[in-house]
Coordinates of C-alpha atoms in Angstrom, one line a residue:
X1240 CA 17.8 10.8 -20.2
X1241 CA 20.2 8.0 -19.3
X1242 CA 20.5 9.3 -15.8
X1243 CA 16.5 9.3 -15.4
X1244 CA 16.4 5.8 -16.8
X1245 CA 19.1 4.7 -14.4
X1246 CA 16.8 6.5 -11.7
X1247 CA 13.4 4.9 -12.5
X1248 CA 14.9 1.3 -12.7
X1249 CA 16.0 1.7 -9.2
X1250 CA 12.6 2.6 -8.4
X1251 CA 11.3 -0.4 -9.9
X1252 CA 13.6 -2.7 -8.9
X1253 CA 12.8 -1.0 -5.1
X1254 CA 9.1 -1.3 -5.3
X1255 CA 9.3 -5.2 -6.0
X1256 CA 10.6 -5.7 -2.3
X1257 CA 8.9 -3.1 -0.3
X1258 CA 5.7 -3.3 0.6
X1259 CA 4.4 -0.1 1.8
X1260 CA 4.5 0.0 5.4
X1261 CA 1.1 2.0 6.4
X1262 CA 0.8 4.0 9.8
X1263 CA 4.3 2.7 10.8
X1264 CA 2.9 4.1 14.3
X1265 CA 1.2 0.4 14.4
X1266 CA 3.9 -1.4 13.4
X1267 CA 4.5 -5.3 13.7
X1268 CA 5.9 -8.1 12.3
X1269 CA 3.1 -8.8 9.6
X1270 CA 3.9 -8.5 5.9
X1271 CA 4.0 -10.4 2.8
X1272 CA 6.0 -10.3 -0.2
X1273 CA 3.9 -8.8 -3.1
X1274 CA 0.9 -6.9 -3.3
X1275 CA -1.1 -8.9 -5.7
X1276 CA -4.2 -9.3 -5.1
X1277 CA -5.4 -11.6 -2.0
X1278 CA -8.6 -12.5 -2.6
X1279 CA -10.9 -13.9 0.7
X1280 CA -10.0 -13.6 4.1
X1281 CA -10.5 -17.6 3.8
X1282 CA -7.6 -18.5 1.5
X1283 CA -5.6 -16.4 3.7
X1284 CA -2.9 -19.4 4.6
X1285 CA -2.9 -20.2 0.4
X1286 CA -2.5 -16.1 -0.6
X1287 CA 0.7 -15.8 1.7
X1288 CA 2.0 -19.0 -0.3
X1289 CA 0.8 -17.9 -3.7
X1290 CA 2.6 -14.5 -3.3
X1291 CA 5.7 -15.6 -2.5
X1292 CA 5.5 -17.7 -5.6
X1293 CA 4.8 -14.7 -7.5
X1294 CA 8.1 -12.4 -5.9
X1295 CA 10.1 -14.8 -7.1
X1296 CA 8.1 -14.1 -10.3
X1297 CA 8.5 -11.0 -10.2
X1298 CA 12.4 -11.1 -9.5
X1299 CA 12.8 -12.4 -13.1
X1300 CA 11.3 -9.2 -14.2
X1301 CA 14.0 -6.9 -12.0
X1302 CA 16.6 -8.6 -13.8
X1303 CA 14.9 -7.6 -17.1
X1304 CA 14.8 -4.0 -16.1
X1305 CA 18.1 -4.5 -14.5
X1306 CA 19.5 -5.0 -18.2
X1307 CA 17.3 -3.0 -20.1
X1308 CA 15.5 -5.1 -21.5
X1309 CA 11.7 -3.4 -21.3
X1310 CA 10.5 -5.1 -23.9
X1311 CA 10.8 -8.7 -22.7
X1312 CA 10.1 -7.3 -19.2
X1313 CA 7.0 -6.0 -20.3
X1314 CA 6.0 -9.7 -21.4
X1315 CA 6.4 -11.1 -18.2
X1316 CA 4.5 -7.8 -16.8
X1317 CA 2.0 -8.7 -18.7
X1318 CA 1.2 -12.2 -17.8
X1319 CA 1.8 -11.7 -14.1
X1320 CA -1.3 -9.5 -14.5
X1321 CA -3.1 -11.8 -16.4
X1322 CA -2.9 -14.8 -14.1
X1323 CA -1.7 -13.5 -10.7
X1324 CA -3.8 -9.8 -10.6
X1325 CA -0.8 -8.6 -9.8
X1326 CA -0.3 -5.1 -9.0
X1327 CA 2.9 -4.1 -8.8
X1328 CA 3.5 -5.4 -12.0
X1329 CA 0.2 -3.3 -13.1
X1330 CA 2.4 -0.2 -11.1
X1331 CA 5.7 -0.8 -12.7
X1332 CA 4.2 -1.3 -17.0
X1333 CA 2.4 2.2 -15.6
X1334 CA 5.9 3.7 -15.0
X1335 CA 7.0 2.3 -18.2
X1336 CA 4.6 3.6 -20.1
X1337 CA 5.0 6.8 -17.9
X1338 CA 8.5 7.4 -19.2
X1339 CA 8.8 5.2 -22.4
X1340 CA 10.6 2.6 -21.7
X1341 CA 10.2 0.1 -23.9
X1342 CA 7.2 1.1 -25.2
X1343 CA 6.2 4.6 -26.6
X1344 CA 5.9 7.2 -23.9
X1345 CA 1.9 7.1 -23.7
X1346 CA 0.5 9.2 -20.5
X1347 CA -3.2 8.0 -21.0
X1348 CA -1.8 4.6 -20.8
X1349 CA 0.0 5.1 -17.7
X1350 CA -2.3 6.4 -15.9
X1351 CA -5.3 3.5 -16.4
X1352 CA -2.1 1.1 -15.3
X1353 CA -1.7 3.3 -12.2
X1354 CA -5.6 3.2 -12.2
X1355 CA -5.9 -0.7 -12.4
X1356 CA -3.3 -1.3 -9.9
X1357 CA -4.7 1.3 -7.6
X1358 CA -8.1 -0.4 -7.4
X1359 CA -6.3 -3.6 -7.2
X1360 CA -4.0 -2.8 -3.5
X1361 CA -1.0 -1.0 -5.2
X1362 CA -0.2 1.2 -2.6
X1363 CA 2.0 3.1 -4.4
X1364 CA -0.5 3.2 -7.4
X1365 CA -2.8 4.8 -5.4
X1366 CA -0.2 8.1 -4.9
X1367 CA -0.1 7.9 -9.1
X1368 CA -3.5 8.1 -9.2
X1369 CA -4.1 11.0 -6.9
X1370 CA -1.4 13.0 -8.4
X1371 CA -2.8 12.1 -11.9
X1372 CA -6.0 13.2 -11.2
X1373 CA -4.7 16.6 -9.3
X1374 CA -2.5 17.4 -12.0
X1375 CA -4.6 16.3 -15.2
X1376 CA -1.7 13.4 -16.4
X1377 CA -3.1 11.8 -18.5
X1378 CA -6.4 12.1 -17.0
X1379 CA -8.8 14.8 -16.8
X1380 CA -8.1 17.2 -13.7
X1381 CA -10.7 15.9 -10.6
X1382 CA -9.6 17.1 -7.3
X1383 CA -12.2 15.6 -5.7
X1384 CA -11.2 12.1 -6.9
X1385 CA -7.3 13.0 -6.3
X1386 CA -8.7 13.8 -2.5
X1387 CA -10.0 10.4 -2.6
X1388 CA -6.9 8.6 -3.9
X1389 CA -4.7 10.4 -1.9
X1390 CA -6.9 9.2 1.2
X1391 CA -6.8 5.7 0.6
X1392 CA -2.7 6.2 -0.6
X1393 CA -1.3 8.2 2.1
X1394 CA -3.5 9.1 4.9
X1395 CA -3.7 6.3 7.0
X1396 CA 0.1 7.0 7.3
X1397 CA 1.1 10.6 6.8
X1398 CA -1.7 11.6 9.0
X1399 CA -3.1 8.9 11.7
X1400 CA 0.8 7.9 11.6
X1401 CA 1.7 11.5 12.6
X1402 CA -0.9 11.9 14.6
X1403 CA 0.3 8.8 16.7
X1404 CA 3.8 10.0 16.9
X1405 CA 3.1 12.7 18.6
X1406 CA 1.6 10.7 21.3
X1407 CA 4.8 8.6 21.3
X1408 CA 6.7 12.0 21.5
X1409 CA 4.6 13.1 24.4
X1410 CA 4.5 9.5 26.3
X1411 CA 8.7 9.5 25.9
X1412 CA 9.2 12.8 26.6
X1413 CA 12.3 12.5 23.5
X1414 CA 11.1 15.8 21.7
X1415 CA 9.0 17.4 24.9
X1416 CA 8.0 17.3 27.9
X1417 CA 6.1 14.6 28.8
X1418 CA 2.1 15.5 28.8
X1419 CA -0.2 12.4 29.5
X1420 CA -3.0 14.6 28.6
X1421 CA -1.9 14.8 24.8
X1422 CA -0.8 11.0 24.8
X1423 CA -4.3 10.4 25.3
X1424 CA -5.6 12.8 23.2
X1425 CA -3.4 12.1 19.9
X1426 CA -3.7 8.6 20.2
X1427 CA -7.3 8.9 20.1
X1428 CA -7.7 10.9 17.5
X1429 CA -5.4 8.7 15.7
X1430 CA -7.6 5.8 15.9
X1431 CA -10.4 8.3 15.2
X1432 CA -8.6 9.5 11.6
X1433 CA -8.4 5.7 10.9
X1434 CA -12.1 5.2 11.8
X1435 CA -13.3 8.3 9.7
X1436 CA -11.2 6.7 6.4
X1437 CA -12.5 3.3 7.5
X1438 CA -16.1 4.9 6.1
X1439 CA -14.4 4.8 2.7
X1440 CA -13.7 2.3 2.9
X1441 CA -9.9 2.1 3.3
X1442 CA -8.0 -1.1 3.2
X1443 CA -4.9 0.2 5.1
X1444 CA -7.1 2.0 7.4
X1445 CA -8.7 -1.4 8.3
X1446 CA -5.6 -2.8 8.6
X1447 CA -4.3 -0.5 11.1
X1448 CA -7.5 -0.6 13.0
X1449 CA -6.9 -3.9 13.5
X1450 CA -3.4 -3.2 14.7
X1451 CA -4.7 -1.1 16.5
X1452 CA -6.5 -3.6 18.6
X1453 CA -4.3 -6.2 18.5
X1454 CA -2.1 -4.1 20.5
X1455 CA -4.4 -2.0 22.4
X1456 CA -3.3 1.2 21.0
X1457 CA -5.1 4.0 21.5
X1458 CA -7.9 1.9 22.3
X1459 CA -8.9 -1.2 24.3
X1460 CA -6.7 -4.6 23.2
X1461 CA -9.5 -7.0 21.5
X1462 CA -8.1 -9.8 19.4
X1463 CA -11.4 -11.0 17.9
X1464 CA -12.3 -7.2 16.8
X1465 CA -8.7 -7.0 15.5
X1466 CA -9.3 -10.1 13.4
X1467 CA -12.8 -8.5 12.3
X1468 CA -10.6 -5.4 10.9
X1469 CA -7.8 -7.5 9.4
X1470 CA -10.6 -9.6 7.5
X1471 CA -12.6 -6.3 6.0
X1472 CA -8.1 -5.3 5.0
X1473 CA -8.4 -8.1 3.3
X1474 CA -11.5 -8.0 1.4
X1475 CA -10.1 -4.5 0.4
X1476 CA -7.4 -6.0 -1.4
X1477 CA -4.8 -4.7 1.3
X1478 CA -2.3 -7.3 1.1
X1479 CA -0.6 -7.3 3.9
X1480 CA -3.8 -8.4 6.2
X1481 CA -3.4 -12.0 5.2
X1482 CA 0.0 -12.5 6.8
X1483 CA -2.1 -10.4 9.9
X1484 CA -5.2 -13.4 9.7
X1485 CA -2.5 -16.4 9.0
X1486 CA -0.8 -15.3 12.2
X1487 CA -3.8 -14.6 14.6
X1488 CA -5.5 -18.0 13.2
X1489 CA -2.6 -19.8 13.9
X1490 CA -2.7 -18.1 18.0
X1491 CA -6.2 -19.7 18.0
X1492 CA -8.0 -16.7 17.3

């Protein structure tokens, strides 16, 4: 048990200062610090400020778990939810609950943290959720809403990502021979996976349309439909588009 606990803290402390990079395919220099909640794509320039203001929040709690001390953590947990919508904070009293730390081991209760969290950006939520609801935890079994979760969770970058690798493999000639034919096939039916989960809708699937555009990859490089994509990320709760608006507003876009 004290090996697991020692395990899940890590986790926790981890999950604070990593925001889940989606399609990594797409990658750029656009990320903020927590994945609370960010509101309108208008008070993009404030969210980026605000949620900075609540990692360094949310560092207090690390040091918490860092010592063991759930119970106090689970305070702070608490009102970070209450006043900032804060997700992972939503995520982490889920894994608490999850394994009984601090509180008593309650699986119901984990999962409608997971649940709130999930709805609320956490991207790692979201993977909670699906597996929840695939494996009945405390949920009853759905697989067609664990499809859903694990759509919005993972494939945007497990399977447009892959999808867009393999283009990369092909255009590089790294892992095979080089094959412009299935460059331009994988990297269209990359953006066409995103577009497909963008029906969802699919926060990270906007926001990697967008990158997509930005960058021109896969199809033609359009900054204003880029900032179009990055907006709907936004009114998705994915976090990260606000750092994606604050910097394309700032180019005069």
């Amino acid at each position: 048990m004290r090996r697991y606990r020692t395990y899940l803290t890590s986790v926790l402390v981890l999950a604070a200062f990593v925001v889940p990079s989606v399609n990594m395919a797409y990658s750029a220099p656009l990320a903020v610090s927590n994945t609370a909640n960010p509101g309108s794509e208008g008070t993009a320039n404030q969210y980026i400020v605000h949620s900075h203001a609540i990692h360094l929040a949310d560092q207090q709690i690390i040091a918490l778990l860092n010592r063991n001390q759930y119970k106090a953590a689970i305070l702070l947990l608490q009102k970070a939810i209450n006043e900032d919508q804060d997700a992972w904070a939503a995520d982490t009293i889920g894994h608490l609950y999850a394994s009984g730390l601090g509180v008593t081991a309650d699986a119901k209760e984990a999962f409608r943290w997971y649940l709130w969290s999930a709805e609320h950006g956490g991207h790692f939520a979201q993977r909670q959720v699906a597996n929840a609801y695939l494996n009945g935890w405390g949920t009853k079994r759905s697989p067609q809403k664990a499809a859903y979760w694990f759509r919005q969770g993972m494939a945007p970058s497990q399977v447009a990502g892959t999808e867009y690798w393999l283009a990369k493999t092909y255009a590089h000639a790294k892992l095979a021979p080089p094959n412009p034919q299935k460059v331009h096939y994988y990297k269209q039916k990359s953006v066409q996976t995103l577009r497909d989960l963008d029906q969802e809708p699919n926060g990270a699937a906007a926001y990697d349309l967008g990158i997509a555009y930005l960058y021109g990859n896969g199809v033609a490089q359009n900054r204003q439909k880029a900032l179009t994509y990055f907006r709907q990320a936004m009114q998705l709760q994915y976090p990260k588009a606000a750092a994606a608006i604050h910097q394309l507003q700032g180019q005069g876009s």
